[in-house]
Amino acid sequence: MTAPFEWTPDAHELADLELLLSGAFQPLTGFMSSADAHAVDEHGVLTDGTRWPAPVTFALPDDHPAAP
Protein backbone atom coordinates (compact mmCIF):
# COMPACT_ATOMS: atom_id res chain seq x y z
CA MET A 1 0.00 0.00 0.00
CA THR A 2 1.34 3.43 -0.89
CA ALA A 3 1.49 6.31 1.56
CA PRO A 4 -0.98 9.17 1.04
CA PHE A 5 0.32 12.04 -1.03
CA GLU A 6 1.03 15.21 0.94
CA TRP A 7 0.77 18.69 -0.50
CA THR A 8 0.42 22.08 1.13
CA PRO A 9 -0.99 25.05 -0.76
CA ASP A 10 1.07 28.25 -0.64
CA ALA A 11 -0.06 31.40 1.20
CA HIS A 12 -1.73 32.91 -1.88
CA GLU A 13 -3.67 29.72 -2.59
CA LEU A 14 -4.80 29.53 1.04
CA ALA A 15 -5.95 33.16 0.90
CA ASP A 16 -7.93 32.42 -2.29
CA LEU A 17 -9.47 29.37 -0.61
CA GLU A 18 -10.56 31.49 2.34
CA LEU A 19 -12.19 34.02 0.00
CA LEU A 20 -13.92 31.25 -1.94
CA LEU A 21 -15.27 29.62 1.22
CA SER A 22 -16.50 32.92 2.67
CA GLY A 23 -18.40 33.76 -0.52
CA ALA A 24 -16.27 36.84 -1.23
CA PHE A 25 -15.47 35.51 -4.71
CA GLN A 26 -19.10 35.14 -5.82
CA PRO A 27 -20.10 33.96 -8.39
CA LEU A 28 -17.16 31.53 -8.10
CA THR A 29 -17.89 28.45 -6.01
CA GLY A 30 -14.43 26.92 -6.33
CA PHE A 31 -11.09 27.30 -8.01
CA MET A 32 -11.33 28.03 -11.73
CA SER A 33 -11.15 25.41 -14.42
CA SER A 34 -8.31 25.75 -16.91
CA ALA A 35 -10.83 27.11 -19.46
CA ASP A 36 -12.00 29.86 -17.09
CA ALA A 37 -8.43 30.72 -16.05
CA HIS A 38 -7.39 31.00 -19.71
CA ALA A 39 -10.44 33.15 -20.55
CA VAL A 40 -9.69 35.48 -17.63
CA ASP A 41 -6.02 35.71 -18.61
CA GLU A 42 -6.84 36.49 -22.23
CA HIS A 43 -10.05 38.52 -22.03
CA GLY A 44 -10.83 39.38 -18.39
CA VAL A 45 -14.03 37.34 -18.37
CA LEU A 46 -15.10 33.87 -17.24
CA THR A 47 -16.30 31.44 -19.90
CA ASP A 48 -19.89 32.46 -19.09
CA GLY A 49 -19.06 36.10 -19.89
CA THR A 50 -18.85 37.35 -16.29
CA ARG A 51 -16.09 39.92 -15.90
CA TRP A 52 -13.33 38.74 -13.57
CA PRO A 53 -10.02 40.48 -12.79
CA ALA A 54 -7.59 37.61 -12.19
CA PRO A 55 -7.45 33.80 -12.28
CA VAL A 56 -8.23 31.98 -9.04
CA THR A 57 -6.26 28.74 -9.35
CA PHE A 58 -3.85 26.48 -7.53
CA ALA A 59 -0.99 24.38 -8.80
CA LEU A 60 -0.49 20.75 -7.89
CA PRO A 61 2.96 19.20 -8.04
CA ASP A 62 3.54 17.25 -11.27
CA ASP A 63 3.70 13.97 -9.35
CA HIS A 64 0.39 14.52 -7.52
CA PRO A 65 -2.18 11.84 -8.44
CA ALA A 66 -4.76 14.50 -9.42
CA ALA A 67 -2.37 16.57 -11.55
CA PRO A 68 -3.38 16.82 -15.22
PDB file of N, CA, C and O in Angstrom:
ATOM      1  N   MET A   1       0.847  -1.171   0.000  1.00  0.00           N
ATOM      2  CA  MET A   1       0.000   0.000   0.000  1.00  0.00           C
ATOM      3  C   MET A   1       0.894   1.236   0.000  1.00  0.00           C
ATOM      4  O   MET A   1       1.871   1.311   0.733  1.00  0.00           O
ATOM      5  N   THR A   2       0.537   2.216  -0.820  1.00  0.00           N
ATOM      6  CA  THR A   2       1.336   3.435  -0.888  1.00  0.00           C
ATOM      7  C   THR A   2       0.870   4.435   0.165  1.00  0.00           C
ATOM      8  O   THR A   2      -0.292   4.461   0.566  1.00  0.00           O
ATOM      9  N   ALA A   3       1.810   5.271   0.587  1.00  0.00           N
ATOM     10  CA  ALA A   3       1.486   6.307   1.557  1.00  0.00           C
ATOM     11  C   ALA A   3       0.661   7.396   0.887  1.00  0.00           C
ATOM     12  O   ALA A   3       0.793   7.630  -0.312  1.00  0.00           O
ATOM     13  N   PRO A   4      -0.208   8.079   1.638  1.00  0.00           N
ATOM     14  CA  PRO A   4      -0.976   9.170   1.037  1.00  0.00           C
ATOM     15  C   PRO A   4      -0.058  10.289   0.574  1.00  0.00           C
ATOM     16  O   PRO A   4       0.993  10.522   1.154  1.00  0.00           O
ATOM     17  N   PHE A   5      -0.471  10.947  -0.477  1.00  0.00           N
ATOM     18  CA  PHE A   5       0.321  12.044  -1.030  1.00  0.00           C
ATOM     19  C   PHE A   5       0.088  13.285  -0.176  1.00  0.00           C
ATOM     20  O   PHE A   5      -1.034  13.610   0.161  1.00  0.00           O
ATOM     21  N   GLU A   6       1.157  13.981   0.168  1.00  0.00           N
ATOM     22  CA  GLU A   6       1.033  15.207   0.942  1.00  0.00           C
ATOM     23  C   GLU A   6       1.363  16.407   0.071  1.00  0.00           C
ATOM     24  O   GLU A   6       2.295  16.378  -0.728  1.00  0.00           O
ATOM     25  N   TRP A   7       0.567  17.455   0.237  1.00  0.00           N
ATOM     26  CA  TRP A   7       0.775  18.690  -0.504  1.00  0.00           C
ATOM     27  C   TRP A   7       0.190  19.826   0.321  1.00  0.00           C
ATOM     28  O   TRP A   7      -0.879  19.693   0.905  1.00  0.00           O
ATOM     29  N   THR A   8       0.892  20.919   0.388  1.00  0.00           N
ATOM     30  CA  THR A   8       0.416  22.081   1.129  1.00  0.00           C
ATOM     31  C   THR A   8       0.315  23.263   0.176  1.00  0.00           C
ATOM     32  O   THR A   8       1.297  23.621  -0.467  1.00  0.00           O
ATOM     33  N   PRO A   9      -0.859  23.871   0.092  1.00  0.00           N
ATOM     34  CA  PRO A   9      -0.989  25.051  -0.758  1.00  0.00           C
ATOM     35  C   PRO A   9      -0.131  26.195  -0.213  1.00  0.00           C
ATOM     36  O   PRO A   9       0.121  26.271   0.985  1.00  0.00           O
ATOM     37  N   ASP A  10       0.281  27.105  -1.109  1.00  0.00           N
ATOM     38  CA  ASP A  10       1.067  28.246  -0.643  1.00  0.00           C
ATOM     39  C   ASP A  10       0.136  29.296  -0.030  1.00  0.00           C
ATOM     40  O   ASP A  10      -1.087  29.151  -0.030  1.00  0.00           O
ATOM     41  N   ALA A  11       0.714  30.372   0.501  1.00  0.00           N
ATOM     42  CA  ALA A  11      -0.062  31.397   1.204  1.00  0.00           C
ATOM     43  C   ALA A  11      -1.115  32.039   0.302  1.00  0.00           C
ATOM     44  O   ALA A  11      -2.249  32.295   0.739  1.00  0.00           O
ATOM     45  N   HIS A  12      -0.773  32.300  -0.948  1.00  0.00           N
ATOM     46  CA  HIS A  12      -1.730  32.915  -1.883  1.00  0.00           C
ATOM     47  C   HIS A  12      -2.905  31.977  -2.148  1.00  0.00           C
ATOM     48  O   HIS A  12      -4.062  32.412  -2.174  1.00  0.00           O
ATOM     49  N   GLU A  13      -2.610  30.694  -2.343  1.00  0.00           N
ATOM     50  CA  GLU A  13      -3.672  29.716  -2.590  1.00  0.00           C
ATOM     51  C   GLU A  13      -4.577  29.573  -1.372  1.00  0.00           C
ATOM     52  O   GLU A  13      -5.800  29.462  -1.504  1.00  0.00           O
ATOM     53  N   LEU A  14      -3.993  29.604  -0.180  1.00  0.00           N
ATOM     54  CA  LEU A  14      -4.802  29.528   1.038  1.00  0.00           C
ATOM     55  C   LEU A  14      -5.685  30.760   1.195  1.00  0.00           C
ATOM     56  O   LEU A  14      -6.840  30.660   1.612  1.00  0.00           O
ATOM     57  N   ALA A  15      -5.150  31.937   0.842  1.00  0.00           N
ATOM     58  CA  ALA A  15      -5.954  33.163   0.902  1.00  0.00           C
ATOM     59  C   ALA A  15      -7.117  33.086  -0.087  1.00  0.00           C
ATOM     60  O   ALA A  15      -8.255  33.460   0.250  1.00  0.00           O
ATOM     61  N   ASP A  16      -6.853  32.592  -1.307  1.00  0.00           N
ATOM     62  CA  ASP A  16      -7.927  32.419  -2.290  1.00  0.00           C
ATOM     63  C   ASP A  16      -8.975  31.434  -1.785  1.00  0.00           C
ATOM     64  O   ASP A  16     -10.179  31.659  -1.942  1.00  0.00           O
ATOM     65  N   LEU A  17      -8.533  30.350  -1.157  1.00  0.00           N
ATOM     66  CA  LEU A  17      -9.468  29.367  -0.611  1.00  0.00           C
ATOM     67  C   LEU A  17     -10.358  30.006   0.448  1.00  0.00           C
ATOM     68  O   LEU A  17     -11.573  29.783   0.473  1.00  0.00           O
ATOM     69  N   GLU A  18      -9.777  30.809   1.314  1.00  0.00           N
ATOM     70  CA  GLU A  18     -10.563  31.490   2.341  1.00  0.00           C
ATOM     71  C   GLU A  18     -11.618  32.402   1.714  1.00  0.00           C
ATOM     72  O   GLU A  18     -12.773  32.432   2.139  1.00  0.00           O
ATOM     73  N   LEU A  19     -11.240  33.139   0.676  1.00  0.00           N
ATOM     74  CA  LEU A  19     -12.190  34.020   0.001  1.00  0.00           C
ATOM     75  C   LEU A  19     -13.280  33.233  -0.720  1.00  0.00           C
ATOM     76  O   LEU A  19     -14.442  33.643  -0.736  1.00  0.00           O
ATOM     77  N   LEU A  20     -12.919  32.098  -1.306  1.00  0.00           N
ATOM     78  CA  LEU A  20     -13.921  31.246  -1.941  1.00  0.00           C
ATOM     79  C   LEU A  20     -14.921  30.718  -0.915  1.00  0.00           C
ATOM     80  O   LEU A  20     -16.138  30.771  -1.133  1.00  0.00           O
ATOM     81  N   LEU A  21     -14.405  30.218   0.200  1.00  0.00           N
ATOM     82  CA  LEU A  21     -15.275  29.620   1.217  1.00  0.00           C
ATOM     83  C   LEU A  21     -16.165  30.640   1.905  1.00  0.00           C
ATOM     84  O   LEU A  21     -17.272  30.317   2.328  1.00  0.00           O
ATOM     85  N   SER A  22     -15.698  31.872   2.011  1.00  0.00           N
ATOM     86  CA  SER A  22     -16.498  32.917   2.670  1.00  0.00           C
ATOM     87  C   SER A  22     -17.551  33.511   1.740  1.00  0.00           C
ATOM     88  O   SER A  22     -18.415  34.265   2.187  1.00  0.00           O
ATOM     89  N   GLY A  23     -17.456  33.208   0.440  1.00  0.00           N
ATOM     90  CA  GLY A  23     -18.397  33.762  -0.520  1.00  0.00           C
ATOM     91  C   GLY A  23     -17.947  35.082  -1.109  1.00  0.00           C
ATOM     92  O   GLY A  23     -18.664  35.683  -1.910  1.00  0.00           O
ATOM     93  N   ALA A  24     -16.769  35.555  -0.733  1.00  0.00           N
ATOM     94  CA  ALA A  24     -16.271  36.841  -1.232  1.00  0.00           C
ATOM     95  C   ALA A  24     -15.971  36.807  -2.727  1.00  0.00           C
ATOM     96  O   ALA A  24     -15.933  37.868  -3.355  1.00  0.00           O
ATOM     97  N   PHE A  25     -15.773  35.633  -3.285  1.00  0.00           N
ATOM     98  CA  PHE A  25     -15.472  35.509  -4.713  1.00  0.00           C
ATOM     99  C   PHE A  25     -16.703  35.127  -5.530  1.00  0.00           C
ATOM    100  O   PHE A  25     -16.592  34.551  -6.606  1.00  0.00           O
ATOM    101  N   GLN A  26     -17.909  35.431  -5.045  1.00  0.00           N
ATOM    102  CA  GLN A  26     -19.104  35.136  -5.824  1.00  0.00           C
ATOM    103  C   GLN A  26     -18.991  35.801  -7.182  1.00  0.00           C
ATOM    104  O   GLN A  26     -18.516  36.926  -7.250  1.00  0.00           O
ATOM    105  N   PRO A  27     -19.320  35.176  -8.263  1.00  0.00           N
ATOM    106  CA  PRO A  27     -20.100  33.959  -8.392  1.00  0.00           C
ATOM    107  C   PRO A  27     -19.280  32.667  -8.363  1.00  0.00           C
ATOM    108  O   PRO A  27     -19.821  31.592  -8.570  1.00  0.00           O
ATOM    109  N   LEU A  28     -17.960  32.755  -8.138  1.00  0.00           N
ATOM    110  CA  LEU A  28     -17.157  31.527  -8.100  1.00  0.00           C
ATOM    111  C   LEU A  28     -17.566  30.686  -6.900  1.00  0.00           C
ATOM    112  O   LEU A  28     -17.806  31.202  -5.808  1.00  0.00           O
ATOM    113  N   THR A  29     -17.593  29.379  -7.102  1.00  0.00           N
ATOM    114  CA  THR A  29     -17.887  28.452  -6.013  1.00  0.00           C
ATOM    115  C   THR A  29     -16.700  27.531  -5.737  1.00  0.00           C
ATOM    116  O   THR A  29     -16.778  26.672  -4.878  1.00  0.00           O
ATOM    117  N   GLY A  30     -15.643  27.719  -6.493  1.00  0.00           N
ATOM    118  CA  GLY A  30     -14.431  26.921  -6.328  1.00  0.00           C
ATOM    119  C   GLY A  30     -13.333  27.501  -7.196  1.00  0.00           C
ATOM    120  O   GLY A  30     -13.528  28.517  -7.872  1.00  0.00           O
ATOM    121  N   PHE A  31     -12.185  26.865  -7.156  1.00  0.00           N
ATOM    122  CA  PHE A  31     -11.086  27.302  -8.008  1.00  0.00           C
ATOM    123  C   PHE A  31     -11.515  27.168  -9.469  1.00  0.00           C
ATOM    124  O   PHE A  31     -12.345  26.326  -9.817  1.00  0.00           O
ATOM    125  N   MET A  32     -10.951  28.010 -10.319  1.00  0.00           N
ATOM    126  CA  MET A  32     -11.332  28.030 -11.732  1.00  0.00           C
ATOM    127  C   MET A  32     -10.836  26.813 -12.489  1.00  0.00           C
ATOM    128  O   MET A  32      -9.759  26.289 -12.194  1.00  0.00           O
ATOM    129  N   SER A  33     -11.606  26.434 -13.481  1.00  0.00           N
ATOM    130  CA  SER A  33     -11.155  25.412 -14.421  1.00  0.00           C
ATOM    131  C   SER A  33     -10.068  26.031 -15.293  1.00  0.00           C
ATOM    132  O   SER A  33      -9.904  27.258 -15.331  1.00  0.00           O
ATOM    133  N   SER A  34      -9.350  25.214 -16.024  1.00  0.00           N
ATOM    134  CA  SER A  34      -8.312  25.751 -16.909  1.00  0.00           C
ATOM    135  C   SER A  34      -8.939  26.629 -17.992  1.00  0.00           C
ATOM    136  O   SER A  34      -8.359  27.631 -18.399  1.00  0.00           O
ATOM    137  N   ALA A  35     -10.156  26.292 -18.440  1.00  0.00           N
ATOM    138  CA  ALA A  35     -10.826  27.111 -19.455  1.00  0.00           C
ATOM    139  C   ALA A  35     -11.156  28.500 -18.908  1.00  0.00           C
ATOM    140  O   ALA A  35     -10.937  29.510 -19.579  1.00  0.00           O
ATOM    141  N   ASP A  36     -11.697  28.561 -17.689  1.00  0.00           N
ATOM    142  CA  ASP A  36     -11.996  29.860 -17.086  1.00  0.00           C
ATOM    143  C   ASP A  36     -10.720  30.661 -16.837  1.00  0.00           C
ATOM    144  O   ASP A  36     -10.670  31.860 -17.109  1.00  0.00           O
ATOM    145  N   ALA A  37      -9.687  30.017 -16.318  1.00  0.00           N
ATOM    146  CA  ALA A  37      -8.431  30.717 -16.055  1.00  0.00           C
ATOM    147  C   ALA A  37      -7.847  31.293 -17.342  1.00  0.00           C
ATOM    148  O   ALA A  37      -7.379  32.435 -17.364  1.00  0.00           O
ATOM    149  N   HIS A  38      -7.902  30.525 -18.420  1.00  0.00           N
ATOM    150  CA  HIS A  38      -7.395  31.002 -19.706  1.00  0.00           C
ATOM    151  C   HIS A  38      -8.238  32.181 -20.205  1.00  0.00           C
ATOM    152  O   HIS A  38      -7.697  33.183 -20.689  1.00  0.00           O
ATOM    153  N   ALA A  39      -9.559  32.072 -20.106  1.00  0.00           N
ATOM    154  CA  ALA A  39     -10.444  33.149 -20.554  1.00  0.00           C
ATOM    155  C   ALA A  39     -10.190  34.431 -19.758  1.00  0.00           C
ATOM    156  O   ALA A  39     -10.164  35.529 -20.325  1.00  0.00           O
ATOM    157  N   VAL A  40      -9.976  34.299 -18.462  1.00  0.00           N
ATOM    158  CA  VAL A  40      -9.691  35.477 -17.628  1.00  0.00           C
ATOM    159  C   VAL A  40      -8.343  36.071 -18.009  1.00  0.00           C
ATOM    160  O   VAL A  40      -8.207  37.290 -18.127  1.00  0.00           O
ATOM    161  N   ASP A  41      -7.345  35.222 -18.200  1.00  0.00           N
ATOM    162  CA  ASP A  41      -6.020  35.714 -18.611  1.00  0.00           C
ATOM    163  C   ASP A  41      -6.086  36.472 -19.931  1.00  0.00           C
ATOM    164  O   ASP A  41      -5.475  37.523 -20.085  1.00  0.00           O
ATOM    165  N   GLU A  42      -6.808  35.924 -20.887  1.00  0.00           N
ATOM    166  CA  GLU A  42      -6.841  36.490 -22.228  1.00  0.00           C
ATOM    167  C   GLU A  42      -7.814  37.662 -22.391  1.00  0.00           C
ATOM    168  O   GLU A  42      -7.526  38.605 -23.111  1.00  0.00           O
ATOM    169  N   HIS A  43      -8.986  37.561 -21.738  1.00  0.00           N
ATOM    170  CA  HIS A  43     -10.051  38.518 -22.030  1.00  0.00           C
ATOM    171  C   HIS A  43     -10.663  39.204 -20.806  1.00  0.00           C
ATOM    172  O   HIS A  43     -11.533  40.059 -20.960  1.00  0.00           O
ATOM    173  N   GLY A  44     -10.275  38.774 -19.604  1.00  0.00           N
ATOM    174  CA  GLY A  44     -10.830  39.379 -18.392  1.00  0.00           C
ATOM    175  C   GLY A  44     -12.256  38.977 -18.080  1.00  0.00           C
ATOM    176  O   GLY A  44     -12.953  39.674 -17.345  1.00  0.00           O
ATOM    177  N   VAL A  45     -12.683  37.847 -18.636  1.00  0.00           N
ATOM    178  CA  VAL A  45     -14.031  37.342 -18.369  1.00  0.00           C
ATOM    179  C   VAL A  45     -13.980  35.827 -18.159  1.00  0.00           C
ATOM    180  O   VAL A  45     -13.105  35.141 -18.683  1.00  0.00           O
ATOM    181  N   LEU A  46     -14.944  35.317 -17.380  1.00  0.00           N
ATOM    182  CA  LEU A  46     -15.104  33.868 -17.242  1.00  0.00           C
ATOM    183  C   LEU A  46     -15.710  33.325 -18.529  1.00  0.00           C
ATOM    184  O   LEU A  46     -16.191  34.084 -19.376  1.00  0.00           O
ATOM    185  N   THR A  47     -15.739  32.023 -18.688  1.00  0.00           N
ATOM    186  CA  THR A  47     -16.298  31.436 -19.905  1.00  0.00           C
ATOM    187  C   THR A  47     -17.783  31.748 -20.070  1.00  0.00           C
ATOM    188  O   THR A  47     -18.291  31.715 -21.183  1.00  0.00           O
ATOM    189  N   ASP A  48     -18.475  32.091 -18.971  1.00  0.00           N
ATOM    190  CA  ASP A  48     -19.892  32.457 -19.089  1.00  0.00           C
ATOM    191  C   ASP A  48     -20.092  33.942 -19.394  1.00  0.00           C
ATOM    192  O   ASP A  48     -21.212  34.417 -19.473  1.00  0.00           O
ATOM    193  N   GLY A  49     -18.977  34.689 -19.554  1.00  0.00           N
ATOM    194  CA  GLY A  49     -19.062  36.096 -19.893  1.00  0.00           C
ATOM    195  C   GLY A  49     -18.975  37.049 -18.711  1.00  0.00           C
ATOM    196  O   GLY A  49     -18.911  38.259 -18.886  1.00  0.00           O
ATOM    197  N   THR A  50     -18.967  36.513 -17.484  1.00  0.00           N
ATOM    198  CA  THR A  50     -18.852  37.350 -16.293  1.00  0.00           C
ATOM    199  C   THR A  50     -17.462  37.957 -16.228  1.00  0.00           C
ATOM    200  O   THR A  50     -16.465  37.236 -16.346  1.00  0.00           O
ATOM    201  N   ARG A  51     -17.399  39.266 -16.038  1.00  0.00           N
ATOM    202  CA  ARG A  51     -16.093  39.920 -15.902  1.00  0.00           C
ATOM    203  C   ARG A  51     -15.410  39.438 -14.626  1.00  0.00           C
ATOM    204  O   ARG A  51     -16.045  39.305 -13.590  1.00  0.00           O
ATOM    205  N   TRP A  52     -14.097  39.184 -14.731  1.00  0.00           N
ATOM    206  CA  TRP A  52     -13.325  38.740 -13.574  1.00  0.00           C
ATOM    207  C   TRP A  52     -11.900  39.253 -13.726  1.00  0.00           C
ATOM    208  O   TRP A  52     -11.314  39.134 -14.800  1.00  0.00           O
ATOM    209  N   PRO A  53     -11.306  39.804 -12.657  1.00  0.00           N
ATOM    210  CA  PRO A  53     -10.018  40.483 -12.792  1.00  0.00           C
ATOM    211  C   PRO A  53      -8.775  39.594 -12.872  1.00  0.00           C
ATOM    212  O   PRO A  53      -7.797  39.978 -13.508  1.00  0.00           O
ATOM    213  N   ALA A  54      -8.798  38.440 -12.236  1.00  0.00           N
ATOM    214  CA  ALA A  54      -7.589  37.612 -12.186  1.00  0.00           C
ATOM    215  C   ALA A  54      -7.964  36.152 -11.967  1.00  0.00           C
ATOM    216  O   ALA A  54      -8.972  35.859 -11.305  1.00  0.00           O
ATOM    217  N   PRO A  55      -7.166  35.226 -12.497  1.00  0.00           N
ATOM    218  CA  PRO A  55      -7.448  33.801 -12.279  1.00  0.00           C
ATOM    219  C   PRO A  55      -7.373  33.433 -10.798  1.00  0.00           C
ATOM    220  O   PRO A  55      -6.565  33.976 -10.054  1.00  0.00           O
ATOM    221  N   VAL A  56      -8.234  32.519 -10.393  1.00  0.00           N
ATOM    222  CA  VAL A  56      -8.234  31.978  -9.040  1.00  0.00           C
ATOM    223  C   VAL A  56      -7.960  30.479  -9.201  1.00  0.00           C
ATOM    224  O   VAL A  56      -8.871  29.696  -9.475  1.00  0.00           O
ATOM    225  N   THR A  57      -6.698  30.115  -9.087  1.00  0.00           N
ATOM    226  CA  THR A  57      -6.265  28.737  -9.352  1.00  0.00           C
ATOM    227  C   THR A  57      -5.279  28.277  -8.284  1.00  0.00           C
ATOM    228  O   THR A  57      -4.837  29.061  -7.453  1.00  0.00           O
ATOM    229  N   PHE A  58      -4.947  27.020  -8.332  1.00  0.00           N
ATOM    230  CA  PHE A  58      -3.853  26.480  -7.530  1.00  0.00           C
ATOM    231  C   PHE A  58      -3.085  25.496  -8.381  1.00  0.00           C
ATOM    232  O   PHE A  58      -3.600  24.976  -9.369  1.00  0.00           O
ATOM    233  N   ALA A  59      -1.849  25.275  -8.014  1.00  0.00           N
ATOM    234  CA  ALA A  59      -0.985  24.377  -8.795  1.00  0.00           C
ATOM    235  C   ALA A  59      -0.630  23.152  -7.961  1.00  0.00           C
ATOM    236  O   ALA A  59      -0.151  23.279  -6.840  1.00  0.00           O
ATOM    237  N   LEU A  60      -0.896  21.997  -8.525  1.00  0.00           N
ATOM    238  CA  LEU A  60      -0.491  20.752  -7.890  1.00  0.00           C
ATOM    239  C   LEU A  60       0.895  20.363  -8.404  1.00  0.00           C
ATOM    240  O   LEU A  60       1.224  20.631  -9.555  1.00  0.00           O
ATOM    241  N   PRO A  61       1.685  19.711  -7.555  1.00  0.00           N
ATOM    242  CA  PRO A  61       2.964  19.204  -8.043  1.00  0.00           C
ATOM    243  C   PRO A  61       2.736  18.214  -9.186  1.00  0.00           C
ATOM    244  O   PRO A  61       1.697  17.546  -9.234  1.00  0.00           O
ATOM    245  N   ASP A  62       3.679  18.141 -10.106  1.00  0.00           N
ATOM    246  CA  ASP A  62       3.545  17.251 -11.269  1.00  0.00           C
ATOM    247  C   ASP A  62       3.301  15.805 -10.886  1.00  0.00           C
ATOM    248  O   ASP A  62       2.634  15.073 -11.604  1.00  0.00           O
ATOM    249  N   ASP A  63       3.845  15.376  -9.745  1.00  0.00           N
ATOM    250  CA  ASP A  63       3.696  13.973  -9.353  1.00  0.00           C
ATOM    251  C   ASP A  63       2.461  13.721  -8.481  1.00  0.00           C
ATOM    252  O   ASP A  63       2.257  12.606  -8.005  1.00  0.00           O
ATOM    253  N   HIS A  64       1.618  14.715  -8.296  1.00  0.00           N
ATOM    254  CA  HIS A  64       0.387  14.522  -7.520  1.00  0.00           C
ATOM    255  C   HIS A  64      -0.579  13.666  -8.339  1.00  0.00           C
ATOM    256  O   HIS A  64      -0.715  13.859  -9.550  1.00  0.00           O
ATOM    257  N   PRO A  65      -1.272  12.725  -7.705  1.00  0.00           N
ATOM    258  CA  PRO A  65      -2.176  11.843  -8.439  1.00  0.00           C
ATOM    259  C   PRO A  65      -3.292  12.575  -9.192  1.00  0.00           C
ATOM    260  O   PRO A  65      -3.773  12.096 -10.213  1.00  0.00           O
ATOM    261  N   ALA A  66      -3.698  13.758  -8.748  1.00  0.00           N
ATOM    262  CA  ALA A  66      -4.758  14.497  -9.417  1.00  0.00           C
ATOM    263  C   ALA A  66      -4.247  15.510 -10.434  1.00  0.00           C
ATOM    264  O   ALA A  66      -5.039  16.185 -11.074  1.00  0.00           O
ATOM    265  N   ALA A  67      -2.938  15.612 -10.595  1.00  0.00           N
ATOM    266  CA  ALA A  67      -2.371  16.574 -11.552  1.00  0.00           C
ATOM    267  C   ALA A  67      -2.737  16.166 -12.965  1.00  0.00           C
ATOM    268  O   ALA A  67      -2.772  14.965 -13.293  1.00  0.00           O
ATOM    269  N   PRO A  68      -3.011  17.158 -13.831  1.00  0.00           N
ATOM    270  CA  PRO A  68      -3.385  16.824 -15.218  1.00  0.00           C
ATOM    271  C   PRO A  68      -2.225  16.236 -16.001  1.00  0.00           C
ATOM    272  O   PRO A  68      -1.105  16.367 -15.711  1.00  0.00           O
TER     273      PRO A  68
END
